[in-house]
Amino acid sequence: NLAIEPGERSPEELIKSLRTGFYVTEVFGQGVDMVTGEYSRGASGFWIENGELAYPVAEVTIASNLKTMFLNMVPADDLDRNFG
């Protein structure tokens, strides 16, 4: 199991710190190879340019390796846990 703790900066601060990037607001589909850790999933969100949300991005694929993704993750301070 993996538990992610809230970060120290707000989503707005993290966005402002980026020259370019992709702010993911929604993911869909499933695609994880549990043997290799390869990860692929559909996503939507906003493209970031010069620290600002520039335009919406829909129906793209994000892909990586789970180990790489978790090692480079920077969580924001707005983490909300829901246990059900």
Short mmCIF file of C-alpha atoms in Angstrom, two decimals:
data_model
loop_
_atom_site.label_atom_id
_atom_site.label_comp_id
_atom_site.label_asym_id
_atom_site.label_seq_id
_atom_site.Cartn_x
_atom_site.Cartn_y
_atom_site.Cartn_z
CA ASN A 1 0.00 0.00 0.00
CA LEU A 2 1.06 3.56 -0.63
CA ALA A 3 0.09 6.57 1.47
CA ILE A 4 0.86 10.06 0.16
CA GLU A 5 1.18 12.87 2.67
CA PRO A 6 0.18 16.46 1.84
CA GLY A 7 2.97 18.65 0.49
CA GLU A 8 4.08 22.07 1.68
CA ARG A 9 2.93 24.22 -1.24
CA SER A 10 -0.54 24.97 -2.59
CA PRO A 11 -1.57 23.89 -6.10
CA GLU A 12 -1.34 27.55 -7.15
CA GLU A 13 2.24 27.82 -5.84
CA LEU A 14 3.25 24.63 -7.64
CA ILE A 15 1.72 25.87 -10.91
CA LYS A 16 3.47 29.26 -10.59
CA SER A 17 6.81 27.48 -10.13
CA LEU A 18 6.60 25.77 -13.55
CA ARG A 19 7.76 27.12 -16.89
CA THR A 20 5.72 24.47 -18.71
CA GLY A 21 3.74 21.48 -17.52
CA PHE A 22 0.47 19.61 -17.42
CA TYR A 23 -1.96 20.03 -14.50
CA VAL A 24 -4.03 16.83 -14.41
CA THR A 25 -7.60 17.28 -13.18
CA GLU A 26 -9.10 13.97 -14.31
CA VAL A 27 -7.85 10.48 -15.17
CA PHE A 28 -9.77 7.65 -16.81
CA GLY A 29 -9.14 4.13 -18.00
CA GLN A 30 -6.72 1.62 -16.57
CA GLY A 31 -3.31 0.57 -17.74
CA VAL A 32 -0.67 -0.70 -15.33
CA ASP A 33 1.69 -3.58 -16.00
CA MET A 34 2.28 -4.93 -12.49
CA VAL A 35 5.43 -6.79 -13.61
CA THR A 36 7.30 -3.92 -15.30
CA GLY A 37 5.59 -0.97 -13.61
CA GLU A 38 4.74 0.63 -16.94
CA TYR A 39 1.75 2.95 -16.58
CA SER A 40 -0.59 4.44 -19.18
CA ARG A 41 -3.87 6.23 -18.61
CA GLY A 42 -6.16 8.77 -20.24
CA ALA A 43 -6.16 12.25 -18.74
CA SER A 44 -7.60 15.75 -19.01
CA GLY A 45 -6.50 18.99 -17.42
CA PHE A 46 -4.70 22.23 -18.28
CA TRP A 47 -1.44 23.03 -20.02
CA ILE A 48 0.82 25.33 -17.99
CA GLU A 49 2.85 28.11 -19.65
CA ASN A 50 5.05 30.49 -17.66
CA GLY A 51 3.42 29.56 -14.36
CA GLU A 52 -0.17 30.01 -15.51
CA LEU A 53 -2.94 27.72 -16.76
CA ALA A 54 -2.82 28.44 -20.49
CA TYR A 55 -5.53 26.26 -22.07
CA PRO A 56 -7.58 23.11 -21.43
CA VAL A 57 -6.25 19.74 -22.59
CA ALA A 58 -8.64 16.82 -23.11
CA GLU A 59 -8.32 13.13 -23.86
CA VAL A 60 -4.54 12.73 -23.84
CA THR A 61 -2.53 9.76 -22.66
CA ILE A 62 -0.07 10.07 -19.80
CA ALA A 63 2.49 7.29 -19.56
CA SER A 64 5.50 6.55 -17.40
CA ASN A 65 6.96 3.98 -15.09
CA LEU A 66 5.34 3.85 -11.63
CA LYS A 67 8.70 3.94 -9.82
CA THR A 68 9.81 7.00 -11.80
CA MET A 69 6.45 8.69 -11.31
CA PHE A 70 6.36 8.15 -7.54
CA LEU A 71 10.00 9.27 -7.12
CA ASN A 72 9.25 12.55 -8.95
CA MET A 73 5.82 13.29 -7.50
CA VAL A 74 5.37 16.62 -5.69
CA PRO A 75 2.05 16.58 -3.81
CA ALA A 76 0.23 19.82 -3.05
CA ASP A 77 -0.99 20.82 0.40
CA ASP A 78 -4.67 20.27 -0.49
CA LEU A 79 -4.67 16.48 -0.18
CA ASP A 80 -8.04 15.24 1.04
CA ARG A 81 -8.43 11.63 2.10
CA ASN A 82 -11.76 9.89 1.88
CA PHE A 83 -12.10 6.48 3.46
CA GLY A 84 -15.23 4.57 2.74
#
